[in-house]
Coordinates of C-alpha atoms and ligand atoms in Angstrom, one line a residue:
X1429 CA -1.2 1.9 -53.5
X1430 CA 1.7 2.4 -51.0
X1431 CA 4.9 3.6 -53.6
X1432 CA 8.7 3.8 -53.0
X1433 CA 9.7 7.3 -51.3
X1434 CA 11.0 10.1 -53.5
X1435 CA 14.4 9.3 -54.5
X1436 CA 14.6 5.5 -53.7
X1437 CA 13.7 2.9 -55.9
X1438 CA 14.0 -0.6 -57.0
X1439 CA 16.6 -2.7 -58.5
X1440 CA 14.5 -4.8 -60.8
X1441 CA 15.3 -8.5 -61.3
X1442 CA 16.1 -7.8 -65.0
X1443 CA 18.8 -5.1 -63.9
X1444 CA 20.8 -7.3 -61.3
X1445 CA 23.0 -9.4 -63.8
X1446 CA 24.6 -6.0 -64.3
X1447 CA 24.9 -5.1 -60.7
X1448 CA 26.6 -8.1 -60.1
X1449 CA 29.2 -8.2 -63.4
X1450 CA 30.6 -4.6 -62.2
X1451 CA 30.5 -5.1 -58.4
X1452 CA 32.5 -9.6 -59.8
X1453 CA 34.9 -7.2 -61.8
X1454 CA 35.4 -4.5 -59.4
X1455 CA 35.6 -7.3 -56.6
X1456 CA 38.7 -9.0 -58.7
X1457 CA 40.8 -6.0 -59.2
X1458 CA 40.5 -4.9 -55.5
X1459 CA 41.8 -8.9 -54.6
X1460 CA 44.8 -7.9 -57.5
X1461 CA 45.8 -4.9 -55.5
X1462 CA 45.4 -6.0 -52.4
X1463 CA 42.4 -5.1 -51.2
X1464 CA 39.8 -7.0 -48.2
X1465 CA 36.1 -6.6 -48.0
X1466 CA 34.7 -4.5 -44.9
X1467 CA 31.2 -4.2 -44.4
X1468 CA 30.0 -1.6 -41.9
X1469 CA 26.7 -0.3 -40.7
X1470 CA 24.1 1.0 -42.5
X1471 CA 23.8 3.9 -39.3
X1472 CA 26.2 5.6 -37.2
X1473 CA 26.1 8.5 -34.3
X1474 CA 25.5 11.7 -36.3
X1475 CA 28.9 13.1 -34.7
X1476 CA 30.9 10.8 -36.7
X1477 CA 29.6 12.2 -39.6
X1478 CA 29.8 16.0 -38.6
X1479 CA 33.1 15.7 -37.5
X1480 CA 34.9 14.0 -40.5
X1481 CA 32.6 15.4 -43.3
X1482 CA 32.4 18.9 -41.6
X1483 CA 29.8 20.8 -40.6
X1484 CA 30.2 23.8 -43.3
X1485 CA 29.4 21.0 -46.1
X1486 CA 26.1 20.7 -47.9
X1487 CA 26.0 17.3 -46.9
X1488 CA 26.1 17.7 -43.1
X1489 CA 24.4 21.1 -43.1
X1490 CA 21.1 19.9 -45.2
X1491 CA 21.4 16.3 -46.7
X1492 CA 21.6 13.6 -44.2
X1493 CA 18.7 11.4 -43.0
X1494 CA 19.3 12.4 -38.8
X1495 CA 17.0 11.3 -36.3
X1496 CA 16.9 10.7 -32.9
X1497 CA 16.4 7.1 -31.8
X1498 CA 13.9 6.4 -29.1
X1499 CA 16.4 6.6 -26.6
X1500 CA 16.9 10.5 -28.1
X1501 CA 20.6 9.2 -29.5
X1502 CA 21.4 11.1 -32.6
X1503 CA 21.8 8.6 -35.5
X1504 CA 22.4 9.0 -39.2
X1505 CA 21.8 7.0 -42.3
X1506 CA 25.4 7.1 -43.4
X1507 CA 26.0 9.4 -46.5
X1508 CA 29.6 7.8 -47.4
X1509 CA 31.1 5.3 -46.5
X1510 CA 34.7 6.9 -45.6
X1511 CA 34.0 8.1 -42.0
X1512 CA 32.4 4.7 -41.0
X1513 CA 35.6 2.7 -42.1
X1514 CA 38.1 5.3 -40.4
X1515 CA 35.8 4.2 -37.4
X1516 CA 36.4 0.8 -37.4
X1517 CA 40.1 1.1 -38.2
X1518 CA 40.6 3.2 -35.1
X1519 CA 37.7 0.8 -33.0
X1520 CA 39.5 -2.5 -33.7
X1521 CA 42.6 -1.1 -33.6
X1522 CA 43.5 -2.4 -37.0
X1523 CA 46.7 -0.1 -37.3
X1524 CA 48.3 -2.2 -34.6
X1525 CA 49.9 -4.8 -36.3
X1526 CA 50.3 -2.8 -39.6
X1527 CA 49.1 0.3 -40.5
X1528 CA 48.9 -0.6 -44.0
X1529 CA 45.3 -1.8 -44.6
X1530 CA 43.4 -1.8 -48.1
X1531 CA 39.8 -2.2 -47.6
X1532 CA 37.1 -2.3 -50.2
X1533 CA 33.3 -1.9 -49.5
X1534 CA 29.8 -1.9 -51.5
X1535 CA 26.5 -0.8 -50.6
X1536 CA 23.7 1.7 -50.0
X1537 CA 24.7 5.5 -49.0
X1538 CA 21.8 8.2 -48.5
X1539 CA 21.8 11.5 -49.1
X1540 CA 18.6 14.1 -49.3
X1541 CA 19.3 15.5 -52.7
X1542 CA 17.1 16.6 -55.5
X1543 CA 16.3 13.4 -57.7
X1544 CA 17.2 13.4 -61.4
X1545 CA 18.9 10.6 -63.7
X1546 CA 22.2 9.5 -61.8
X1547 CA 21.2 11.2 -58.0
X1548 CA 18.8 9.4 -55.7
X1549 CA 18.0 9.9 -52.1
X1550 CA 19.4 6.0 -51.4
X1551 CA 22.5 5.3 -54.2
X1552 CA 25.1 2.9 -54.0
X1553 CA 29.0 3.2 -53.7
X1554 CA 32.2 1.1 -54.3
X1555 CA 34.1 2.4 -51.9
X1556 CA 38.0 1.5 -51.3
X1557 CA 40.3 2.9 -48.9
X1558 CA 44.0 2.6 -48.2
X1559 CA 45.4 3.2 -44.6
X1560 CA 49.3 4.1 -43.6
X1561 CA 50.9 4.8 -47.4
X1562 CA 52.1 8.5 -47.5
X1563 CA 53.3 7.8 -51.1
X1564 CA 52.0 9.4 -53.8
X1565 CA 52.5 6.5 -55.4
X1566 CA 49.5 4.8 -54.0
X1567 CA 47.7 8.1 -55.2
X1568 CA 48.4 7.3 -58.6
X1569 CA 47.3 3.6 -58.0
X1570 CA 44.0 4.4 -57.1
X1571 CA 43.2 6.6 -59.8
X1572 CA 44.8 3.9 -62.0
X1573 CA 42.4 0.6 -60.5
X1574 CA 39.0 3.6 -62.0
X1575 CA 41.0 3.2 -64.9
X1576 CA 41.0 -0.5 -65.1
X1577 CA 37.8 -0.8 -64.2
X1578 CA 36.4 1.5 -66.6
X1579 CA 38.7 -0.4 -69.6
X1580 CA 37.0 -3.9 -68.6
X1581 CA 34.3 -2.3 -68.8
X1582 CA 34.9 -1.1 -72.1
X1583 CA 33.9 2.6 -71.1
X1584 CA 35.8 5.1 -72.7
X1585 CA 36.0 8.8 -72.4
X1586 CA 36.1 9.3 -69.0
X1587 CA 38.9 11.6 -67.4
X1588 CA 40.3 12.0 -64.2
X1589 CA 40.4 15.2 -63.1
X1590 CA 43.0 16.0 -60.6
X1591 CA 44.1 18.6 -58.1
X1592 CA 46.1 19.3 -55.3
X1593 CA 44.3 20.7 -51.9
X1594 CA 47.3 20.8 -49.7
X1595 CA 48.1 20.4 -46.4
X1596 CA 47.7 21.8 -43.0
X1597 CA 51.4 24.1 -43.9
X1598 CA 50.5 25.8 -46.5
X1599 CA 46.3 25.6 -46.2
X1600 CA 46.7 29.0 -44.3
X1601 CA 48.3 30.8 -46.8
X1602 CA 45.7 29.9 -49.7
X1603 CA 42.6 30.5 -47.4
X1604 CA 44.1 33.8 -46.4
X1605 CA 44.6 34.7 -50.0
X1606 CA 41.4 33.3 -50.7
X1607 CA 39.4 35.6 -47.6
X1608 CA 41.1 38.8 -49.5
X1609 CA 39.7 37.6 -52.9
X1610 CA 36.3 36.8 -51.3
X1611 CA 35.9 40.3 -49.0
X1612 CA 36.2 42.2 -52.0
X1613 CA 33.7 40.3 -53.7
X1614 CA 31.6 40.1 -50.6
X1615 CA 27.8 42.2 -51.9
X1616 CA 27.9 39.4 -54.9
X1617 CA 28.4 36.3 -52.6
X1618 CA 24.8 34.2 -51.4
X1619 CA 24.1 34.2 -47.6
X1620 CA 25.1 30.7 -47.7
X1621 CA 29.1 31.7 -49.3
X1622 CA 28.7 34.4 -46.6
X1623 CA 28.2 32.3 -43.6
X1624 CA 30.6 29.7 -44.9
X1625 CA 33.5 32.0 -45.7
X1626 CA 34.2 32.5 -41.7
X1627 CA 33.7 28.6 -41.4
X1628 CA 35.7 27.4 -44.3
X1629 CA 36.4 29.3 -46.9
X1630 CA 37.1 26.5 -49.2
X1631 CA 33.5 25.3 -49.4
X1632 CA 32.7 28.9 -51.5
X1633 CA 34.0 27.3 -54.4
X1634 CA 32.0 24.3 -54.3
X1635 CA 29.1 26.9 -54.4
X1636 CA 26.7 26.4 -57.3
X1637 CA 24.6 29.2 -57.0
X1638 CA 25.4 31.2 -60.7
X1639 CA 26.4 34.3 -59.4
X1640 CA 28.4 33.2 -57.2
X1641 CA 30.7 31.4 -59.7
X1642 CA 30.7 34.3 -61.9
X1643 CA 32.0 36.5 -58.7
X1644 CA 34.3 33.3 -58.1
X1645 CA 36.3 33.8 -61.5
X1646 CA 39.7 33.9 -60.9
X1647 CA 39.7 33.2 -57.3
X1648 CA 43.1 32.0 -56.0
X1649 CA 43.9 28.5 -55.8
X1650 CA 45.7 26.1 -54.0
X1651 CA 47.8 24.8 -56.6
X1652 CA 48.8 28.3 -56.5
X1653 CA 49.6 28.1 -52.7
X1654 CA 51.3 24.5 -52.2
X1655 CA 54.4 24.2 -49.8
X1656 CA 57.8 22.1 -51.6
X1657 CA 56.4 19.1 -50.2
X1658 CA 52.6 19.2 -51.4
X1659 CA 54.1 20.5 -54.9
X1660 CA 56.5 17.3 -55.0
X1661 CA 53.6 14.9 -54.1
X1662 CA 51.7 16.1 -56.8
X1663 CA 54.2 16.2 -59.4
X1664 CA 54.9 12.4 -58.9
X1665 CA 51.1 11.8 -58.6
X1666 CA 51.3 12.8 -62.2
X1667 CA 54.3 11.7 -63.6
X1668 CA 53.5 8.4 -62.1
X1669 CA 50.0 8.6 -64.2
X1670 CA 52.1 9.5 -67.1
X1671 CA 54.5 6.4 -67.1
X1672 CA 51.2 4.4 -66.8
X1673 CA 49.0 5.6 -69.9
X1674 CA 46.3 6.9 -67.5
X1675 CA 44.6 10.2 -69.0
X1676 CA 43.9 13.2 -67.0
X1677 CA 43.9 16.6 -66.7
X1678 CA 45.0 19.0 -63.9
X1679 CA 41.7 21.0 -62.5
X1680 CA 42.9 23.9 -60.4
X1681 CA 39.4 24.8 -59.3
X1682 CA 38.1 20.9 -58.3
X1683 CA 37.3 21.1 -54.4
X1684 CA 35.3 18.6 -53.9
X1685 CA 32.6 18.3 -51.6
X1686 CA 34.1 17.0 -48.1
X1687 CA 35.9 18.7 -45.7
X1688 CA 38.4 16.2 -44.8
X1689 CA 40.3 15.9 -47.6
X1690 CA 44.9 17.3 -48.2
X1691 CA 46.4 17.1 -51.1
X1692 CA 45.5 14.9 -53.9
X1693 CA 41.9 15.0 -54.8
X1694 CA 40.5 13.6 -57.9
X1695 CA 37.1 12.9 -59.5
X1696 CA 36.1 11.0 -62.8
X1697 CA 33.7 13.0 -64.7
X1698 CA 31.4 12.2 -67.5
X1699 CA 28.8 13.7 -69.3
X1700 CA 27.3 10.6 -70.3
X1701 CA 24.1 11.4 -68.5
X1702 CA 23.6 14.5 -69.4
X1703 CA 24.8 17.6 -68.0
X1704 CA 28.1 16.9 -66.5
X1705 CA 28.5 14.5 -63.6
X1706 CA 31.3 12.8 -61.5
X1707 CA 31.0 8.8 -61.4
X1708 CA 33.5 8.5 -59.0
X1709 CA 35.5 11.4 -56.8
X1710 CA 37.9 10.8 -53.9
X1711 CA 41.2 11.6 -52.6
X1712 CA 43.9 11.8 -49.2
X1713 CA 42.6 12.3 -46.3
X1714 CA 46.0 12.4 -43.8
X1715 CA 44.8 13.7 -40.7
X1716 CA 41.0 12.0 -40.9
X1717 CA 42.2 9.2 -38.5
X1718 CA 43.8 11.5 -35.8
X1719 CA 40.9 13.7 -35.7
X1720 CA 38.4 11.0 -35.2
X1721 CA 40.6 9.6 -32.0
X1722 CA 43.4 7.2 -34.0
X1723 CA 47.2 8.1 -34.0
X1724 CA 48.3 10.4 -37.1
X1725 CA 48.3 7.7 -39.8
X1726 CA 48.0 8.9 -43.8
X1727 CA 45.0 8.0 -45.6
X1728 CA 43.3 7.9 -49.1
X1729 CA 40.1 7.0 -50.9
X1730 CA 37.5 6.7 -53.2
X1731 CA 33.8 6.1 -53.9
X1732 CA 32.1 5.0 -57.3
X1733 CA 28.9 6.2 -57.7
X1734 CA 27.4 2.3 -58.9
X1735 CA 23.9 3.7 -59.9
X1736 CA 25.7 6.2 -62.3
X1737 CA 28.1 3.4 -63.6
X1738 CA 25.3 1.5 -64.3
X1739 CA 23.3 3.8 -66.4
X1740 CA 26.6 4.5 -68.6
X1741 CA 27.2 1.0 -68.8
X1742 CA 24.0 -0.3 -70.1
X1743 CA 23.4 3.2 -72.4
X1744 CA 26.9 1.5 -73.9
X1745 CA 25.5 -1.8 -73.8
X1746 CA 22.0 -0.3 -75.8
X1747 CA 24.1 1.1 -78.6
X1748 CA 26.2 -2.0 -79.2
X1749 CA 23.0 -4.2 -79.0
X1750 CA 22.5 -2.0 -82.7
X1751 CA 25.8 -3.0 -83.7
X1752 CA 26.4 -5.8 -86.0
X1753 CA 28.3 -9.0 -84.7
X1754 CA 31.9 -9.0 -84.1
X1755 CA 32.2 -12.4 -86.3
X1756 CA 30.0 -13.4 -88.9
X1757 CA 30.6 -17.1 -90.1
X1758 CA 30.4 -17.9 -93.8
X1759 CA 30.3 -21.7 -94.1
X1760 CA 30.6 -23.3 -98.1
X1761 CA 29.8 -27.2 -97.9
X1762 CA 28.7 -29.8 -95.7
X1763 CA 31.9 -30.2 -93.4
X1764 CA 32.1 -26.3 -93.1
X1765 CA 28.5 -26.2 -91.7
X1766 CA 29.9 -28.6 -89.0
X1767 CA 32.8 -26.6 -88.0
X1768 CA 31.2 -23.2 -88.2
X1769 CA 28.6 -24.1 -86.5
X1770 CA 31.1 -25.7 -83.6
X1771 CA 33.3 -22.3 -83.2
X1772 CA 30.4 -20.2 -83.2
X1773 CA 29.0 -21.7 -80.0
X1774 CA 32.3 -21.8 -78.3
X1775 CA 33.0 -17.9 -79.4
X1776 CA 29.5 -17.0 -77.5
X1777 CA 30.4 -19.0 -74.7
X1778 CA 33.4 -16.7 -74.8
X1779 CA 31.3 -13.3 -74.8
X1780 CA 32.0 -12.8 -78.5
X1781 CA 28.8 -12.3 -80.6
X1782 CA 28.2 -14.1 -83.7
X1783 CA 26.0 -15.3 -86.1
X1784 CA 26.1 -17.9 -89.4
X1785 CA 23.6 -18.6 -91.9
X1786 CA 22.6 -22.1 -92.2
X1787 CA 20.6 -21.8 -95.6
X1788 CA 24.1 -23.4 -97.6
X1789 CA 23.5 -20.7 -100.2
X1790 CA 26.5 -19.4 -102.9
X1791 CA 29.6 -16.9 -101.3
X1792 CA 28.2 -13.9 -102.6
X1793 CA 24.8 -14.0 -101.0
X1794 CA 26.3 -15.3 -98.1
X1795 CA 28.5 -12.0 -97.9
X1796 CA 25.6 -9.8 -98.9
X1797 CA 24.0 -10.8 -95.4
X1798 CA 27.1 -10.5 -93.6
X1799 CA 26.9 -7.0 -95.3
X1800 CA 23.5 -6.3 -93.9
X1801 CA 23.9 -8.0 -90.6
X1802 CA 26.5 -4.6 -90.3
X1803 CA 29.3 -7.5 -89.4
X1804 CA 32.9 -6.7 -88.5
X1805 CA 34.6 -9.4 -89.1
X1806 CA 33.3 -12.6 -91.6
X1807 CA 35.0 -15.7 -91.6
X1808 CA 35.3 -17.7 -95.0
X1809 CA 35.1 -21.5 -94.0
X1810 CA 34.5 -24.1 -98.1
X1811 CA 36.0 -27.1 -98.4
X1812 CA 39.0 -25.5 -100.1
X1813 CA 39.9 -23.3 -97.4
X1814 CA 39.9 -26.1 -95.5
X1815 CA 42.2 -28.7 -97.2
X1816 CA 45.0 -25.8 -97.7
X1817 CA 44.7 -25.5 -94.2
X1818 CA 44.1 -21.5 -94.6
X1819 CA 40.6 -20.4 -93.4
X1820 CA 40.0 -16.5 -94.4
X1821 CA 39.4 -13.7 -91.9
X1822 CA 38.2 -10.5 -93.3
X1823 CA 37.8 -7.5 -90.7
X1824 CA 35.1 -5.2 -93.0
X1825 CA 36.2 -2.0 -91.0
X1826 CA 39.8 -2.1 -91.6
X1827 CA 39.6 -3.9 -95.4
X1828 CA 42.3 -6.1 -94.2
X1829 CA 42.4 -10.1 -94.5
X1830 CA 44.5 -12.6 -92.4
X1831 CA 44.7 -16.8 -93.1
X1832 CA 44.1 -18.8 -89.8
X1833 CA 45.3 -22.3 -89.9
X1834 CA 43.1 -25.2 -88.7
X1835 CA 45.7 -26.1 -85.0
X1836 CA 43.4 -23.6 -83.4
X1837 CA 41.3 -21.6 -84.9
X1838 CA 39.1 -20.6 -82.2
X1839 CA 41.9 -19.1 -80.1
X1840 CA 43.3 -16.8 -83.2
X1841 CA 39.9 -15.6 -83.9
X1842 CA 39.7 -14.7 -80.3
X1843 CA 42.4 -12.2 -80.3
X1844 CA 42.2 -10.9 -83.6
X1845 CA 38.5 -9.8 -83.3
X1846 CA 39.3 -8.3 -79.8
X1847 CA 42.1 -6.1 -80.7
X1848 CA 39.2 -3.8 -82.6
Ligands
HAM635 P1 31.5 11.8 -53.2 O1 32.1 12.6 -54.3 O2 30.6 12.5 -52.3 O3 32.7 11.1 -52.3 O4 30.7 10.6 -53.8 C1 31.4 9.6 -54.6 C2 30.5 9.3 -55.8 O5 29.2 8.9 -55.4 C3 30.1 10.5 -56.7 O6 31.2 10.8 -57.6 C4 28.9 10.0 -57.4 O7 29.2 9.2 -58.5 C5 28.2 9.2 -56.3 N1 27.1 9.9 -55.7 C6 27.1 10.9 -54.8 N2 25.9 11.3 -54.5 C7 25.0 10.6 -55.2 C8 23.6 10.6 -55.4 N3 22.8 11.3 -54.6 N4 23.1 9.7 -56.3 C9 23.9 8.9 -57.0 N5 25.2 8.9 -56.9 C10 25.8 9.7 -56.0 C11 32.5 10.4 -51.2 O8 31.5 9.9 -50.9 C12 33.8 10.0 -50.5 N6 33.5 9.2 -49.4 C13 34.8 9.3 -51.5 C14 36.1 9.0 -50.8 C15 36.4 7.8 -50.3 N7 37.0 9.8 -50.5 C16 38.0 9.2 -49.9 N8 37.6 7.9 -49.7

């Protein structure tokens, strides 16, 4: 039997309702903030990719899918999507009118790697990209929109980690530091930190050969090395993240894995699946668009990882299918019945999960299987209740209690069982 090649797989009918929540969600903040849907090719001239990602990176140097076509044209299955929209930005000349252009994409990226849980050799990206705002302003925006997405998604504990790379006035300084560190080190170094060290320097701390990051300790970094103007740009990136309640935490020794990165970088790690993993990484990329043939516009991005999202997202989903339901509905008497059984449906249809017991049996056994059913909130609906015009809602993890009057009782159970 013929079988998928190593690293690719299927998305299985039964997994696609979740594909397509995140990618409806993620598609409505990116309309919020501005953003348009670009959809490029699936294949591009290897140069493209050599050039923007650099050659020194694992990527270009032993992870794309590079053939020649049967004209002997070098073509690559693209391994990000960043390089291909810088493309067509410069192509259509979509900087003439206004360089300020927000684009959004979502689809497949391929990369050799070795397969595990969250890497594949074909893996999917929600990419977004923001042309002509040198603000660092726009730096804390992006890393605020993972925030937001993450929130509706009700993930929590995931961090941004953020550094500063700098910029083409004070790189030299750092790598010339960063040359001395790694000359003295050189006998511990891998061949691979060797040759790279002359190429980019840089891409020796992404290294994760283990003695090489033990003979990387203490290496100088560029947070160490950053000109006034990279260190003011970074200082408003996080004081802007302050003033908006996103967490994160300064990593001096984040580099990330592209070449074309200046200042901010950023990645969102977890650990979620296992051994510690980013689900999203990105950053500014101000002289990407000159390089590749465009005038000197600024530039900043970032790429989800959707597999890895995924898999978080429905390990979340498998713990709170053990859960009990947010709302359990206690209904004492005929009329009750009716009206329980009316505000349950309409809570479900609203994403909330409950459940009532039809049986008509006393208050106390009623609450006993609310008990069981592990509930979080019960609702006390008898006839009394309802001709004082004070139904009871109990929230069992807090112990508190709080009367809801019959004008709309649907609505006030809504937001007080979605504060928890
Ligand atoms: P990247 O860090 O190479 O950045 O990839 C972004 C995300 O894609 C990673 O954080 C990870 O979640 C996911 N990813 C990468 N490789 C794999 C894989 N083999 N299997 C599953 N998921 C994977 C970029 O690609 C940049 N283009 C991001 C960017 C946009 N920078 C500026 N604009």
């Amino acid at each position: 039997m013929i079988q998928t090649i190593r690293g690719f797989r299927d998305i299985l009918p039964e997994e696609a309702p979740l594909w397509q929540r995140i990618e409806t969600i993620a598609a409505d903040i990116f309309r919020n903030f501005g953003f348009q849907e670009i959809r490029i090719p699936i294949m591009e001239k290897t140069e493209l990719f050599a050039r923007s990602i650099g050659e020194a990176t694992d990527i270009v140097e032993k992870e794309m899918y590079t053939f020649p076509d049967r004209k002997g044209d070098k073509l690559t299955l693209r391994p990000e999507a960043t390089a291909s929209i810088v493309r067509s930005y410069i192509q259509h000349k979509m900087y003439a009118a206004d360089p300020v252009r927000k684009f959004y994409t979502v689809g497949p990226m391929f990369r050799r790697e070795r397969p595990q849980k969250g890497r594949y050799r074909q893996f999917y990206q929600i990419d977004a990209e923001v042309f002509g705002i040198a603000s660092p302003y726009i730096d804390a925006q992006l890393i605020q929109i993972l925030n937001e997405l993450f929130q509706r998604l009700g993930l929590s504990g995931l961090k941004a980690h953020i550094n500063s790379l700098g910029c083409p006035e004070c790189r030299p300084n750092f790598q010339k530091a960063l040359l001395d560190f790694l000359s003295a080190r050189k006998e511990a170094l891998c061949d691979n930190c060797i040759r790279r060290m002359e190429k980019n320097p840089l891409r020796t701390l992404d290294c994760k050969v283990p003695t090489c990051r033990q003979a990387l300790e203490g290496a100088p970094t560029t947070l160490d090395h950053l000109c006034p103007d990279c260190s003011t740009h970074f200082d408003t990136v996080q004081s802007t993240l302050k003033a908006q309640n996103v967490d994160f935490i300064v990593d001096n020794t984040l580099v990330r894995g592209l070449d074309y990165y200046s200042r901010t970088a950023f990645e969102i790690l977890t650990t979620a699946l296992g051994a510690q993993s980013a689900v999203a990484g990105g950053g500014r990329y101000d002289a990407l668009v000159q390089e590749l043939g465009g005038p000197q516009i600024p530039a900043i991005g970032f790429a989800i990882g959707f597999d890895r999202l995924v898999h978080i997202v429905e390990q979340l989903d498998q713990q709170k299918g053990n859960e009990g339901p947010d709302l359990f509905l206690l209904a004492l008497g005929d009329k009750a019945m009716e009206n329980c059984h009316i505000w349950s449906s309409q809570l479900n249809l609203s994403g909330f999960r409950t459940e009532m017991d039809y049986s008509g049996k006393s208050l106390k056994s009623l609450m006993k299987r609310a008990g069981k059913r592990n509930a979080r909130n019960v609702l006390i609906v008898g006839d009394a209740e309802m001709e004082a015009n004070a139904l009871v809602l109990r929230n069992m993890e807090a112990r508190t209690q709080t009367t809801i009057s019959l004008d709309d009782p649907v609505g006030e159970i809504k937001k007080l069982i979605s504060n928890i």
